[in-house]
Coordinates of C-alpha atoms in Angstrom, one line a residue:
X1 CA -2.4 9.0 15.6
X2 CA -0.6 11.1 13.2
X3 CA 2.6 10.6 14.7
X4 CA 2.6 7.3 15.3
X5 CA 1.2 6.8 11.6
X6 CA 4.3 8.6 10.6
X7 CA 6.6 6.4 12.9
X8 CA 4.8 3.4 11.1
X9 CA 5.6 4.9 7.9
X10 CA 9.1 5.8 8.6
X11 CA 10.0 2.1 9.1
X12 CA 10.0 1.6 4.8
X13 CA 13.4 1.7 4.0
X14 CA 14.4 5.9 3.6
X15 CA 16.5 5.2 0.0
X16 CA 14.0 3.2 -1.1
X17 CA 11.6 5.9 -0.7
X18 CA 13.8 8.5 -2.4
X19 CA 13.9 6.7 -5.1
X20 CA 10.4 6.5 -5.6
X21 CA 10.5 10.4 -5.2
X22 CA 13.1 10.2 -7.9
X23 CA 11.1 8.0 -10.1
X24 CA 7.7 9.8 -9.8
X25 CA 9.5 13.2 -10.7
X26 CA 11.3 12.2 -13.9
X27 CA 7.4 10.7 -14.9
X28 CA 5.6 14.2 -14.5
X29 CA 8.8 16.3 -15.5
X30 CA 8.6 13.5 -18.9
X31 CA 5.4 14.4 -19.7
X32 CA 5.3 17.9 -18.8
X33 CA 8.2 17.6 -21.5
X34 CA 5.9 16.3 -24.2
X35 CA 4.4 19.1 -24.1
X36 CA 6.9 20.9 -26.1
X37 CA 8.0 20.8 -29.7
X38 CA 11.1 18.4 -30.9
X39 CA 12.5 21.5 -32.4
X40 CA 14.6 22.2 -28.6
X41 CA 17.8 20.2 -29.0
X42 CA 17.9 20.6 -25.1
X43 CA 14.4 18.2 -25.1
X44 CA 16.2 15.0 -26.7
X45 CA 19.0 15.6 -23.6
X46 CA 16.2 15.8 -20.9
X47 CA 14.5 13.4 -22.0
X48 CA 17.4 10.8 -22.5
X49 CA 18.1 11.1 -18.4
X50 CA 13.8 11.3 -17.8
X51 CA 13.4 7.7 -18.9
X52 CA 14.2 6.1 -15.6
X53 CA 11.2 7.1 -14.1
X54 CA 8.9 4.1 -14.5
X55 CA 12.2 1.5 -14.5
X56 CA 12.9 2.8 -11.4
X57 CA 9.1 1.5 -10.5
X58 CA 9.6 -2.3 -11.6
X59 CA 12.5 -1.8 -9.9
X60 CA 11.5 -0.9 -6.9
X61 CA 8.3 -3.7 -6.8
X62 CA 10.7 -6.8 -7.4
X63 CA 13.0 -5.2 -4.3
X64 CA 9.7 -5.9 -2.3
X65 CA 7.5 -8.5 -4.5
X66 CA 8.8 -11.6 -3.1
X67 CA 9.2 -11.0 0.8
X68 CA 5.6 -11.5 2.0
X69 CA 4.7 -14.5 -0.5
X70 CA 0.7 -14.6 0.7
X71 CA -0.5 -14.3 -3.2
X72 CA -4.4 -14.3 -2.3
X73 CA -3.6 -11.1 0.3
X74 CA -1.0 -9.4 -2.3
X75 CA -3.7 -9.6 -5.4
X76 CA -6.6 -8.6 -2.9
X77 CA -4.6 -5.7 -2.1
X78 CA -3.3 -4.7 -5.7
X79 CA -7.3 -5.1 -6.9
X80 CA -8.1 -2.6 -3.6
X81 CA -5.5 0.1 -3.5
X82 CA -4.0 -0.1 -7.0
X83 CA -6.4 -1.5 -9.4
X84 CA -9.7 0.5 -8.1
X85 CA -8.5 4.0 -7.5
X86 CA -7.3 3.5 -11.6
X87 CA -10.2 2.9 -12.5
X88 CA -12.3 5.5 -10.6
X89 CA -9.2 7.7 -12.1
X90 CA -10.4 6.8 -15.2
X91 CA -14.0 7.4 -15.1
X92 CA -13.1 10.9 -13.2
X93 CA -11.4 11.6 -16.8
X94 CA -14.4 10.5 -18.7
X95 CA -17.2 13.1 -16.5
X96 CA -14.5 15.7 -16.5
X97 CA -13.2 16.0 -19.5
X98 CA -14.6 19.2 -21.6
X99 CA -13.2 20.6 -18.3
X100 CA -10.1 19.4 -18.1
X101 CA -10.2 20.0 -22.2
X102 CA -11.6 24.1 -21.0
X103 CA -14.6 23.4 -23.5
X104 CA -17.3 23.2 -20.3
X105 CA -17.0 24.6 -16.3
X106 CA -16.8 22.0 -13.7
X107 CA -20.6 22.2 -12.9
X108 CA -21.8 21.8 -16.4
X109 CA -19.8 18.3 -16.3
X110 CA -21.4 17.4 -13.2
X111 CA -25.1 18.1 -14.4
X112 CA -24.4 17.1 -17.8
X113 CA -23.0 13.5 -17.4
X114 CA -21.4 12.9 -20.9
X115 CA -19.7 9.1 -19.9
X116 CA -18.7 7.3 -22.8
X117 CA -19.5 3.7 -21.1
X118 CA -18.4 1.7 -24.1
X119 CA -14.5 3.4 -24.3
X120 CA -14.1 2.9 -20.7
X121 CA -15.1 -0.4 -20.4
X122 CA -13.3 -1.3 -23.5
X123 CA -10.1 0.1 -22.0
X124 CA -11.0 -1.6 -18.6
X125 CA -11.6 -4.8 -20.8
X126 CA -8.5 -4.8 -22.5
X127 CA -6.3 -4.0 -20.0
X128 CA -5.5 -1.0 -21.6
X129 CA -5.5 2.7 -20.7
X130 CA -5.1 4.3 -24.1
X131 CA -8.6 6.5 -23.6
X132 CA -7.9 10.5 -23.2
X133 CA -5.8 11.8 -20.0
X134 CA -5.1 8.1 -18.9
X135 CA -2.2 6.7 -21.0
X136 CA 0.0 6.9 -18.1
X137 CA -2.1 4.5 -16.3
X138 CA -0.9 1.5 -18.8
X139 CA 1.9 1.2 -15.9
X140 CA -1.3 0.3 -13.3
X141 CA -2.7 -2.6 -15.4
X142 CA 0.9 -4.2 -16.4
X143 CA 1.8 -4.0 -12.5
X144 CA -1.3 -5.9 -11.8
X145 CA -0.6 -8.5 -14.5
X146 CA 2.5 -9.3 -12.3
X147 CA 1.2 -9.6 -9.4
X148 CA -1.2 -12.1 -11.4
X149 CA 2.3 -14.1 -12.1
X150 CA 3.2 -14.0 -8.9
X151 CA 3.1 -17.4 -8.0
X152 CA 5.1 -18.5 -11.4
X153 CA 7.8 -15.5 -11.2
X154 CA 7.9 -16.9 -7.0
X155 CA 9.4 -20.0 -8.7
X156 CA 12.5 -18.1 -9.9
X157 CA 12.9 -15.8 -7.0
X158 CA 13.8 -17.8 -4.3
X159 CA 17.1 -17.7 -2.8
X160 CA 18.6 -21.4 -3.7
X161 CA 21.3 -22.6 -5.7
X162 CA 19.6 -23.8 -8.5
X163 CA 16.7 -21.2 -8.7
X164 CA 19.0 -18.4 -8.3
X165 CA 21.2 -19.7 -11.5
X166 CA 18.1 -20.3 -13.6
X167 CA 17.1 -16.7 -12.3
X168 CA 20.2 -15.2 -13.6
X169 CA 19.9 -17.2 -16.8
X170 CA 16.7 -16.0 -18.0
X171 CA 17.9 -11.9 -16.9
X172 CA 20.7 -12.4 -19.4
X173 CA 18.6 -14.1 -21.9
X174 CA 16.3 -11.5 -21.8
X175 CA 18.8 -8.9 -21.9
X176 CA 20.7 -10.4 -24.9
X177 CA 17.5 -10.3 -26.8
X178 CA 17.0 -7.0 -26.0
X179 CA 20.4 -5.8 -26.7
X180 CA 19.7 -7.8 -30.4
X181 CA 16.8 -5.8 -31.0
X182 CA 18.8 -2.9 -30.4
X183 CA 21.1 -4.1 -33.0
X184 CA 18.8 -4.9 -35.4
X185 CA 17.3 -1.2 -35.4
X186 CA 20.4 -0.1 -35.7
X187 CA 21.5 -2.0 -38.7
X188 CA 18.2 -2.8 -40.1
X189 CA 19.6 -3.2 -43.3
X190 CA 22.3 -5.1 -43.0
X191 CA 21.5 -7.7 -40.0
X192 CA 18.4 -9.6 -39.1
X193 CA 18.4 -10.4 -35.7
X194 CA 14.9 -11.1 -35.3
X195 CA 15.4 -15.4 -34.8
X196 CA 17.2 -14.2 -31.4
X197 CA 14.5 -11.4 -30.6
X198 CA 11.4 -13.9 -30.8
X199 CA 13.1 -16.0 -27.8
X200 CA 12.7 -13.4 -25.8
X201 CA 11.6 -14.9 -22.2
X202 CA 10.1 -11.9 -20.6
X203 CA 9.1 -8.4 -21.2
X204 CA 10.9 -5.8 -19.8
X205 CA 9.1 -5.0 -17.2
X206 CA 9.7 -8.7 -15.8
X207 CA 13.2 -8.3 -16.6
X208 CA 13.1 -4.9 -14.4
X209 CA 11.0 -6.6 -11.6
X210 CA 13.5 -9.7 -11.5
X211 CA 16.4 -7.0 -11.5
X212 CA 14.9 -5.5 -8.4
X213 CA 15.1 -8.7 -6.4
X214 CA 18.4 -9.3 -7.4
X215 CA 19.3 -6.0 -6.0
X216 CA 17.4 -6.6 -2.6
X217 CA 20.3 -9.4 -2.0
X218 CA 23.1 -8.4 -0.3
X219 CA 26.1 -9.7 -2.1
X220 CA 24.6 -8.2 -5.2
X221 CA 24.9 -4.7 -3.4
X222 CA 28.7 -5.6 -2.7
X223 CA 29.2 -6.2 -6.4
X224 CA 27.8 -2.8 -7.7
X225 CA 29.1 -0.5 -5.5
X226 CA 31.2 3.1 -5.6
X227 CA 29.2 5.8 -6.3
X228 CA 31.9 7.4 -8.6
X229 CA 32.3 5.0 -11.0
X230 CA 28.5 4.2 -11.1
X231 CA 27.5 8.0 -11.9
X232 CA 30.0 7.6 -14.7
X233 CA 27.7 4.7 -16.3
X234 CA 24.4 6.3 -15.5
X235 CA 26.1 9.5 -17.3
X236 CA 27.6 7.4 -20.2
X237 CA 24.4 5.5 -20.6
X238 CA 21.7 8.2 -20.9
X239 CA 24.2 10.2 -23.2
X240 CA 24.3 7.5 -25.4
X241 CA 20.9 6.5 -25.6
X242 CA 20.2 10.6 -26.0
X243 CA 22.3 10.2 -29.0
X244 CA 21.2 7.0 -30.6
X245 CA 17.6 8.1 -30.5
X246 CA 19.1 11.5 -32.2
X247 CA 20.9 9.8 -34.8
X248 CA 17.5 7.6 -35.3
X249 CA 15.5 10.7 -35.7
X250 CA 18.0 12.2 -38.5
X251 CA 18.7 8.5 -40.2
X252 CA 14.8 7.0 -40.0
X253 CA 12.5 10.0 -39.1
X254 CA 12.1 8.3 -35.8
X255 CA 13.4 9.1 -32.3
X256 CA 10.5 6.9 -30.2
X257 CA 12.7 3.5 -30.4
X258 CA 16.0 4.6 -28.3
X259 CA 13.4 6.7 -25.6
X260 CA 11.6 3.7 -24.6
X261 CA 12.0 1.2 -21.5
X262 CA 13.0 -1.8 -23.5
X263 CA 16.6 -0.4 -24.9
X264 CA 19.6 -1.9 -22.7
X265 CA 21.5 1.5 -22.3
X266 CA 18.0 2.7 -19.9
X267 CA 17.9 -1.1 -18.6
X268 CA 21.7 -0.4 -17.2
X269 CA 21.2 3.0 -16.0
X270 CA 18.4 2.2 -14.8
X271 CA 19.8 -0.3 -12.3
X272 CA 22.8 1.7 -11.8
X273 CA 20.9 4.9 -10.7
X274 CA 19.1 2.9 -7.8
X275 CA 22.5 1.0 -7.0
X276 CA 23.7 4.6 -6.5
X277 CA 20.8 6.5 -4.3
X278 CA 20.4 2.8 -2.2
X279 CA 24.2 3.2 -1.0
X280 CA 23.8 7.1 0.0
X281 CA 23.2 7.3 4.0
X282 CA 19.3 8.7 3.5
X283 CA 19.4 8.4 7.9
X284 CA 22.1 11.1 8.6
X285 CA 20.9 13.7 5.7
X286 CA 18.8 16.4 5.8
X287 CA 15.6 16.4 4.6
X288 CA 14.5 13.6 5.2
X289 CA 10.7 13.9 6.2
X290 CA 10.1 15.5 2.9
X291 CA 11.1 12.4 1.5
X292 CA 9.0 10.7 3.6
X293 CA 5.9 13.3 2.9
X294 CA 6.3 12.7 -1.3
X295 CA 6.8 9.0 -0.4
X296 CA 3.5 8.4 0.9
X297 CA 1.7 10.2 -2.0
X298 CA 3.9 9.4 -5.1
X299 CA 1.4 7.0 -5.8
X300 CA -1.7 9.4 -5.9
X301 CA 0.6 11.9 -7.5
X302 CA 1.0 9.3 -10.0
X303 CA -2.2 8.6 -10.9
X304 CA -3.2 12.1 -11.2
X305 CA -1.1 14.5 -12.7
X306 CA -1.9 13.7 -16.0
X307 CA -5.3 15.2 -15.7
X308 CA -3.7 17.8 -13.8
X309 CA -1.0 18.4 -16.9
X310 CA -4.0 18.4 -19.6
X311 CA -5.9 20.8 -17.0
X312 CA -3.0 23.3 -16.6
X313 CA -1.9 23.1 -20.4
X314 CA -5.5 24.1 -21.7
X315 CA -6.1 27.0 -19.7
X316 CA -5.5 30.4 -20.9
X317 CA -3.8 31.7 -17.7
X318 CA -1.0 29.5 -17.7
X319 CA 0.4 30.8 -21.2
X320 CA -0.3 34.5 -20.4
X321 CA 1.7 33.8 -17.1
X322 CA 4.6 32.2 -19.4
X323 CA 4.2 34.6 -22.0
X324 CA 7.6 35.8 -23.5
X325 CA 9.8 33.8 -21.6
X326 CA 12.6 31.2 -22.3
X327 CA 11.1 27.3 -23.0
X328 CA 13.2 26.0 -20.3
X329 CA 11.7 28.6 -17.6
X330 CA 7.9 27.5 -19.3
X331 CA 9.3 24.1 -18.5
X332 CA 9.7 24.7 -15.0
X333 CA 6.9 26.5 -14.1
X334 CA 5.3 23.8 -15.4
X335 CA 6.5 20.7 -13.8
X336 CA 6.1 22.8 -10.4
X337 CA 2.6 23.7 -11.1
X338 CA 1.6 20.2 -12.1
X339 CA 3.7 18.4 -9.2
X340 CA 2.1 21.1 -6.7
X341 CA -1.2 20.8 -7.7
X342 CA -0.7 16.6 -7.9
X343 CA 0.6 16.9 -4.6
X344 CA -2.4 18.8 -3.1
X345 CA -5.1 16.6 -4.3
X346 CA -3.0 13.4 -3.2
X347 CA -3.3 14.9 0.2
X348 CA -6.5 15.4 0.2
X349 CA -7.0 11.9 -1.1
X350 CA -4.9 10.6 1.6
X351 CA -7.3 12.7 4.6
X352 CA -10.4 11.1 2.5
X353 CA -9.1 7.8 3.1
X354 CA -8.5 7.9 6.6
X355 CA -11.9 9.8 6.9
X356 CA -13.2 6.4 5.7
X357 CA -11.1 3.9 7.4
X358 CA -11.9 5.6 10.7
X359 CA -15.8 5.4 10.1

């Protein structure tokens, strides 16, 4: 069964799945990164070419959103395996939290229920996952409110003449607005662009999802293509990003603006990134079931490691183990200890689950 569960598995598309990899590292190497203090020039570089993570994610839903077009199954299946295990994430942050926070052992949580009802369910509520050791989970609740315009966003993605040239106006639209916003931070004083930035159409994590099924069309892979040139861009674009936010940070006390999802030097590297790893030859490297095995469990790993982060970061052990030693090595350590931990308990997820489907 385990083979033949594998086999199944193997059928996804192996770049795709690297990708995924790719994306699901640079979000726990991101926030392990947070950890650290602004005063490391090396952390504004990082985290210039760590932003892709969760683009990389809308991405990778629009490549796939629009082939099976059944939107009762896809939304019954978003609420079961997406929506659910956030929440239960959620409320596993609320009982364990002087735990995680090292204020109370694991036992004391469990036999001392402290659940504060009213913050969950007003984050539940809201559609919003701002509550302690779950920010990362606002990704969970804007992917389902996709999938909930599904059958509007279907309208647009559907490969005929017309539809594909209203499709393509409303990505540039979009992107012009962003690219005004971008402007008008820049040159706050002197421009207004805000007339232009109120039309924008969609957010950008629309804008990504629609970018994703343009990419899942063939001729649109024979337009961006050459992997030279394209790591050029995706070099060019995080540098300059890397070095707008700096400038931001020394003209406006601000560096937030320039490392977020919605500036149009991370939309185009962004694409150009998964243009690059979608022409590489996944089949004839090696390596490739451990693409496969973090595949299958980026999704758990995802939901999970920023309990795990919080866990690791408060305990004592972990900064007598780092004591004395260069912030990039701290760094590392880190982000290996989170992703191996996150990696653990997404396999053991993954054998509860199929515990439970068998029974």
């Amino acid at each position: 069964n385990e083979k033949v569960e594998m086999e199944q598995y193997k059928k996804r598309d192996a770049n795709i799945e690297l990708i995924r990899d790719i994306g699901m590292l640079s979000v726990i190497m991101l926030h392990c990164l947070c950890i650290f203090p602004n005063q490391y020039p090396i952390k504004g570089v990082l985290k210039a070419f760590l932003l892709n993570g969760v683009p990389l994610f809308w991405i990778i839903m629009g490549y796939f959103l629009f082939i099976n077009c059944n939107f009762k199954n896809k939304m019954i299946k978003t609420i079961k395996n997406i929506l659910i295990p956030a929440i239960i994430t959620m409320l596993i942050a609320q009982i364990f939290n002087e735990w995680i926070n090292s204020t109370q052992n694991f036992f004391q949580c469990l036999l001392n229920l402290n659940i504060d009802w009213n913050n969950l369910l007003s984050n539940i509520f809201s559609w919003n996952a701002g509550m302690y050791h779950c920010s990362h989970l606002w990704y969970i609740f804007s992917y389902v409110k996709i999938v909930m315009c599904f059958p509007v966003l279907k309208l647009l993605c559907e490969d005929e003449n017309e539809k594909n040239e209203a499709r393509k106006y409303f990505i540039i639209l979009t992107i012009i607005a962003m690219l005004a916003s971008d402007l008008q931070h820049i040159f706050s004083v002197k421009f207004n662009f805000q007339p232009i930035v109120i039309f924008t159409p969609f957010t950008s994590n629309v804008l990504y999802v629609l970018l994703g099924y343009e990419l899942s069309k063939k001729d649109t892979i024979k337009i961006i293509h050459g992997r030279g040139k394209l790591l050029l861009i995706y070099m060019f674009c995080n540098l300059a990003n890397g070095l707008l936010a700096m400038i931001d940070l020394k003209i406006n006390g601000n560096s937030d603006y320039f490392y977020h999802t919605n500036s149009v030097l991370i939309i185009i590297s962004s694409v150009v990134l998964f243009s690059i790893f979608k022409q590489l030859d996944i089949e004839k490297m090696w390596g490739k079931n451990i693409i496969y095995f973090f595949g299958k469990r980026s999704f758990y790993i995802y939901l999970i490691h920023m309990l795990v982060l919080d866990k690791v970061v408060s305990t004592p052990l972990f900064y007598q183990l780092t004591l004395n030693t260069p912030v990039i090595v701290q760094y590392i350590i880190l982000s290996v200890i989170v992703l191996s931990i996150s990696t653990v308990l997404a396999s053991c997820i993954l054998f509860i689950k199929k515990i439970m489907n068998r029974t």
